[in-house]
Amino acid sequence: MREYKLRLLSEESLDLVELQLHPATSHQPLADLIKIPSVKVFSSLPYHAQLLTANTSEIRSLEILINGYPAPHTFHPHTGNIMFHSPGNGERIFADSFGLSHIILEFKTTEGPIQLKSEYFQVMVRPDDENFSVNSMGCYAARNNRLLLYGTHKDYIRFEPQYAHEQYSMEDKIRLFKQTGILLEHAWQPIRMNPQTASDETIKKHRHLDARALEQLHRHPEHFIPTFHAQGIRIGHRSYVPDFGRLANPIKSTDVYENQVILSFIQTIIKETSDMIPKIDTYKKQLPVRFDTSGIFVTSSTYMARATQLTLEEMIKDLKAIKAEFCRLYERYQSIIPASEFEFTSPPRRTAAFSSRPGYRQIFGSIGQWFAMRNVSAGDIRFATTFLQITTLYEVYVLSKLGRFFLDWGFELVSAKMVSPQRREETFYEPPSINNIFVYKRDSVKVTLFYQPVIYGQKSARQSSCNLIRNTSLSFPRGWGEPTSGRYYTPDYVFKLESSHWKGARYILGDAKYATYRNVRDYKIIPLAYKYLFSLSAPDPFDEITGLYIFHGKNAQIYDPASIAASIYDLVKSGHQIFPQVEIIGLSESIRTDEAGQFAALRKLFLLQFEHAAGYPLFEADQEIEHQTGLETTSIDEEEPANVGADQDSEAEQEIVFVDEQEEQAGLSKIDRNDDLQTASMDFETMPEKQMTNLKASGPELSIGGSAQILVQPEIDETTFLHQILAQSEEGIPAFHLAKAKLESKQPASAALEPDLDLNPFDLDKR
């Protein structure tokens, strides 16, 4: 195959980025990724590109994906030039990238279809609160990796073999270890009752006793005969010796091939886990914890290091627990089937016992799975790489949040497993390396959550795990005069709601976008509504698609549960009760995140879904609680969901005074002094109310005529008050910058506030 390179150029940067392109089937292990790449791009700069190869005029149907997401562009075959025009971001193609990034190119030539990808490169960002929020999302997903990676006890008992990967990961191997441990525990009893044995003629022929012979004679005392000699076993006044000639059956031995395989297999896992633990610990220590700076930019991958460290720490804990469990199992099995051991070099042969005998058959299946993953090493940790690209990270974060939400609501996790979709050659779809089907149950309600299911047309309906089908090949156009078509869709989430209270199933489609509320509302809603509400169908006449939930995570720090979910039906008061529901839901993470409020908003939406399906309310106790929370419809004129939960009827009254027009535009008033308190006023028209809820001083908070009042004790001077605003507000709002400017004017230039790039970015208490 000919050589391909991709050159990235920016008119605002003198640096020329040239990326070597490789076949997309190649894989970068974790050991390579933790070494920070030298190639850098900047999230806020515009870029155009040039594809370099022998003859670009032969290239047709060029598709470009950045971290798995399409990058709209115009390709000029004769020159190889590529001009990007991403909706909302223009030529800033890395605006939604974080950590590390890579580019995938798919096109057709005379050689046939080709798929290439670059190696990972750094994404440089500005140090701000948004990056700390992304780090918090990664840490949240890392703390819930057991939900995402491993199964339940019932999954392991059923022994559903894992699907065949083109390349297994370390997470697949740990899942197999956990499953094998459960199987060994359940197989111990049938093997103890009916172990595989073989005849041992050694005792009968050579008339000597060893440990096995003594054990056999202990179980069969009738094999002893009295003797008049002093030798033998003396009981009372008489002596007894073994009657080898009267043995009706030869003595049985457990030192047979099947038992040798089982004991050797258990010892192999013990040794393997012992070797993996220090290697993973070495990777954890090699992760970068200091920033690499470039002017006012820092490496965003450094923010993600803590999340990756948490993942590796959880993996080490799992391996230590697995090692301890297999040591215990080895002692139990060695006590019932003592046998010699050997080193595994090839898969064991299938014998009659491994094919049919209870216990042996299940263990043989696990051994076969282990040999399929034998070459997986500690460096093949795939889950950690999800923290190196924000698009996938946010999808996994929302999946973790949804899982915690159902468990917090009282649902039981019945099953969590990986199911491989049947891939087609033209899809280039790669199954996720985490669980993709979760089943939750509470009373008679069953919720199945699918992660990234592939939905095909009716002819291939059996390949769709969630039972939905794509009903049209027409895709939403990417621009004027650019008709497109397709055969499958891959939504991020599909909720399947089932219960005895209604016939059929109700489906909710979900999509995660690491974007602002405004970006989702203006650019994402219409294409997603076409894809998931108009282009999908439920083949069963009793099934129905009843909702579309779009989760957004950029600038989504919303603390009022009534503002977390915003219906697009904004011209009516009860938009959440219009079906199919179409909701924009803000989910993100920071040290101030109110998870209880997030869960309350989600409960309200699902309770409406249950009531719509059944025709009457379900979970009436929850209905009483959620009645106090409420959800409001967001006006289309609002940039962010309005904080409708604020108290608009406060009895207090206070005149709002602004210093001048400039400070009024900045959103910060002068300090009004009186005998009782000092009051600082913020104007909601210049500052989103969701941000105002972050400004909490020592006194109570009032809401008067569209303004928020922060009360401060009279003995606090102006400098201290400004420090409070600086510490308790978000960097992006005008109040922060004005307070910072005033403080800098009160101190020497050398003491001006500067970001401490040497501060550990993951120590959030020092922020």
mmCIF file of N, CA and C in Angstrom, residues 563-608:
data_model
loop_
_atom_site.group_PDB
_atom_site.id
_atom_site.type_symbol
_atom_site.label_atom_id
_atom_site.label_comp_id
_atom_site.label_asym_id
_atom_site.label_seq_id
_atom_site.Cartn_x
_atom_site.Cartn_y
_atom_site.Cartn_z
ATOM 1 N N SER A 563 -33.941 22.710 36.526
ATOM 2 C CA SER A 563 -33.305 23.252 35.325
ATOM 3 C C SER A 563 -32.383 22.263 34.638
ATOM 4 N N ILE A 564 -32.219 21.081 35.207
ATOM 5 C CA ILE A 564 -31.283 20.114 34.627
ATOM 6 C C ILE A 564 -31.815 19.572 33.308
ATOM 7 N N ALA A 565 -33.109 19.276 33.253
ATOM 8 C CA ALA A 565 -33.728 18.756 32.035
ATOM 9 C C ALA A 565 -34.584 19.845 31.407
ATOM 10 N N ALA A 566 -34.334 20.148 30.140
ATOM 11 C CA ALA A 566 -35.069 21.190 29.425
ATOM 12 C C ALA A 566 -35.750 20.572 28.217
ATOM 13 N N SER A 567 -37.073 20.680 28.157
ATOM 14 C CA SER A 567 -37.821 20.168 27.018
ATOM 15 C C SER A 567 -37.711 21.141 25.851
ATOM 16 N N ILE A 568 -37.673 20.587 24.626
ATOM 17 C CA ILE A 568 -37.631 21.478 23.465
ATOM 18 C C ILE A 568 -39.011 22.034 23.134
ATOM 19 N N TYR A 569 -40.061 21.481 23.761
ATOM 20 C CA TYR A 569 -41.408 22.012 23.549
ATOM 21 C C TYR A 569 -41.555 23.249 24.434
ATOM 22 N N ASP A 570 -40.994 24.362 23.972
ATOM 23 C CA ASP A 570 -40.826 25.536 24.825
ATOM 24 C C ASP A 570 -41.971 26.524 24.734
ATOM 25 N N LEU A 571 -42.963 26.280 23.925
ATOM 26 C CA LEU A 571 -44.075 27.213 23.804
ATOM 27 C C LEU A 571 -45.279 26.796 24.639
ATOM 28 N N VAL A 572 -45.118 25.755 25.441
ATOM 29 C CA VAL A 572 -46.175 25.302 26.349
ATOM 30 C C VAL A 572 -45.578 25.129 27.732
ATOM 31 N N LYS A 573 -46.436 25.109 28.736
ATOM 32 C CA LYS A 573 -45.953 25.004 30.109
ATOM 33 C C LYS A 573 -45.599 23.570 30.490
ATOM 34 N N SER A 574 -46.243 22.604 29.892
ATOM 35 C CA SER A 574 -46.036 21.198 30.275
ATOM 36 C C SER A 574 -45.316 20.445 29.170
ATOM 37 N N GLY A 575 -44.173 20.979 28.729
ATOM 38 C CA GLY A 575 -43.451 20.355 27.629
ATOM 39 C C GLY A 575 -42.964 18.961 27.933
ATOM 40 N N HIS A 576 -42.659 18.667 29.199
ATOM 41 C CA HIS A 576 -42.152 17.335 29.559
ATOM 42 C C HIS A 576 -43.227 16.259 29.396
ATOM 43 N N GLN A 577 -44.494 16.653 29.350
ATOM 44 C CA GLN A 577 -45.576 15.688 29.246
ATOM 45 C C GLN A 577 -46.027 15.473 27.802
ATOM 46 N N ILE A 578 -45.345 16.090 26.855
ATOM 47 C CA ILE A 578 -45.615 15.847 25.440
ATOM 48 C C ILE A 578 -44.749 14.683 24.967
ATOM 49 N N PHE A 579 -45.358 13.717 24.304
ATOM 50 C CA PHE A 579 -44.638 12.530 23.848
ATOM 51 C C PHE A 579 -44.628 12.458 22.330
ATOM 52 N N PRO A 580 -43.513 12.019 21.737
ATOM 53 C CA PRO A 580 -42.298 11.569 22.435
ATOM 54 C C PRO A 580 -41.564 12.727 23.107
ATOM 55 N N GLN A 581 -41.090 12.465 24.318
ATOM 56 C CA GLN A 581 -40.303 13.475 25.021
ATOM 57 C C GLN A 581 -39.016 13.764 24.247
ATOM 58 N N VAL A 582 -38.643 15.028 24.180
ATOM 59 C CA VAL A 582 -37.345 15.412 23.624
ATOM 60 C C VAL A 582 -36.713 16.344 24.645
ATOM 61 N N GLU A 583 -35.688 15.861 25.333
ATOM 62 C CA GLU A 583 -35.113 16.565 26.470
ATOM 63 C C GLU A 583 -33.625 16.819 26.260
ATOM 64 N N ILE A 584 -33.194 18.009 26.639
ATOM 65 C CA ILE A 584 -31.765 18.335 26.706
ATOM 66 C C ILE A 584 -31.387 18.320 28.175
ATOM 67 N N ILE A 585 -30.526 17.392 28.553
ATOM 68 C CA ILE A 585 -30.233 17.141 29.969
ATOM 69 C C ILE A 585 -28.772 17.487 30.247
ATOM 70 N N GLY A 586 -28.562 18.386 31.176
ATOM 71 C CA GLY A 586 -27.201 18.790 31.539
ATOM 72 C C GLY A 586 -26.630 17.903 32.628
ATOM 73 N N LEU A 587 -25.620 17.120 32.302
ATOM 74 C CA LEU A 587 -24.926 16.276 33.268
ATOM 75 C C LEU A 587 -23.431 16.529 33.164
ATOM 76 N N SER A 588 -22.838 16.984 34.238
ATOM 77 C CA SER A 588 -21.383 17.123 34.292
ATOM 78 C C SER A 588 -20.962 17.016 35.744
ATOM 79 N N GLU A 589 -19.689 17.142 36.012
ATOM 80 C CA GLU A 589 -19.159 16.840 37.338
ATOM 81 C C GLU A 589 -18.210 17.941 37.788
ATOM 82 N N SER A 590 -18.304 18.300 39.058
ATOM 83 C CA SER A 590 -17.347 19.206 39.692
ATOM 84 C C SER A 590 -17.477 19.001 41.189
ATOM 85 N N ILE A 591 -16.694 19.740 41.956
ATOM 86 C CA ILE A 591 -16.752 19.576 43.413
ATOM 87 C C ILE A 591 -18.061 20.130 43.962
ATOM 88 N N ARG A 592 -18.810 20.896 43.173
ATOM 89 C CA ARG A 592 -20.073 21.471 43.628
ATOM 90 C C ARG A 592 -21.282 20.754 43.031
ATOM 91 N N THR A 593 -21.080 19.663 42.333
ATOM 92 C CA THR A 593 -22.196 18.970 41.686
ATOM 93 C C THR A 593 -23.152 18.386 42.719
ATOM 94 N N ASP A 594 -24.435 18.617 42.513
ATOM 95 C CA ASP A 594 -25.484 18.063 43.362
ATOM 96 C C ASP A 594 -26.039 16.822 42.670
ATOM 97 N N GLU A 595 -25.476 15.667 42.989
ATOM 98 C CA GLU A 595 -25.913 14.439 42.325
ATOM 99 C C GLU A 595 -27.345 14.094 42.678
ATOM 100 N N ALA A 596 -27.772 14.411 43.894
ATOM 101 C CA ALA A 596 -29.161 14.151 44.272
ATOM 102 C C ALA A 596 -30.107 14.944 43.381
ATOM 103 N N GLY A 597 -29.728 16.172 43.032
ATOM 104 C CA GLY A 597 -30.552 16.958 42.127
ATOM 105 C C GLY A 597 -30.583 16.382 40.727
ATOM 106 N N GLN A 598 -29.440 15.878 40.260
ATOM 107 C CA GLN A 598 -29.410 15.240 38.949
ATOM 108 C C GLN A 598 -30.335 14.030 38.918
ATOM 109 N N PHE A 599 -30.250 13.199 39.960
ATOM 110 C CA PHE A 599 -31.087 12.004 40.013
ATOM 111 C C PHE A 599 -32.565 12.371 40.125
ATOM 112 N N ALA A 600 -32.885 13.450 40.844
ATOM 113 C CA ALA A 600 -34.282 13.871 40.975
ATOM 114 C C ALA A 600 -34.863 14.259 39.616
ATOM 115 N N ALA A 601 -34.081 14.968 38.811
ATOM 116 C CA ALA A 601 -34.557 15.358 37.481
ATOM 117 C C ALA A 601 -34.778 14.141 36.595
ATOM 118 N N LEU A 602 -33.857 13.173 36.641
ATOM 119 C CA LEU A 602 -34.011 11.962 35.829
ATOM 120 C C LEU A 602 -35.206 11.141 36.297
ATOM 121 N N ARG A 603 -35.417 11.047 37.616
ATOM 122 C CA ARG A 603 -36.568 10.293 38.127
ATOM 123 C C ARG A 603 -37.870 10.881 37.620
ATOM 124 N N LYS A 604 -37.950 12.213 37.604
ATOM 125 C CA LYS A 604 -39.173 12.858 37.142
ATOM 126 C C LYS A 604 -39.482 12.477 35.700
ATOM 127 N N LEU A 605 -38.469 12.457 34.857
ATOM 128 C CA LEU A 605 -38.684 12.105 33.454
ATOM 129 C C LEU A 605 -39.141 10.660 33.307
ATOM 130 N N PHE A 606 -38.495 9.736 34.022
ATOM 131 C CA PHE A 606 -38.861 8.326 33.888
ATOM 132 C C PHE A 606 -40.228 8.044 34.523
ATOM 133 N N LEU A 607 -40.563 8.745 35.585
ATOM 134 C CA LEU A 607 -41.898 8.568 36.156
ATOM 135 C C LEU A 607 -42.973 8.994 35.164
ATOM 136 N N LEU A 608 -42.719 10.069 34.422
ATOM 137 C CA LEU A 608 -43.656 10.471 33.380
ATOM 138 C C LEU A 608 -43.742 9.414 32.284
#
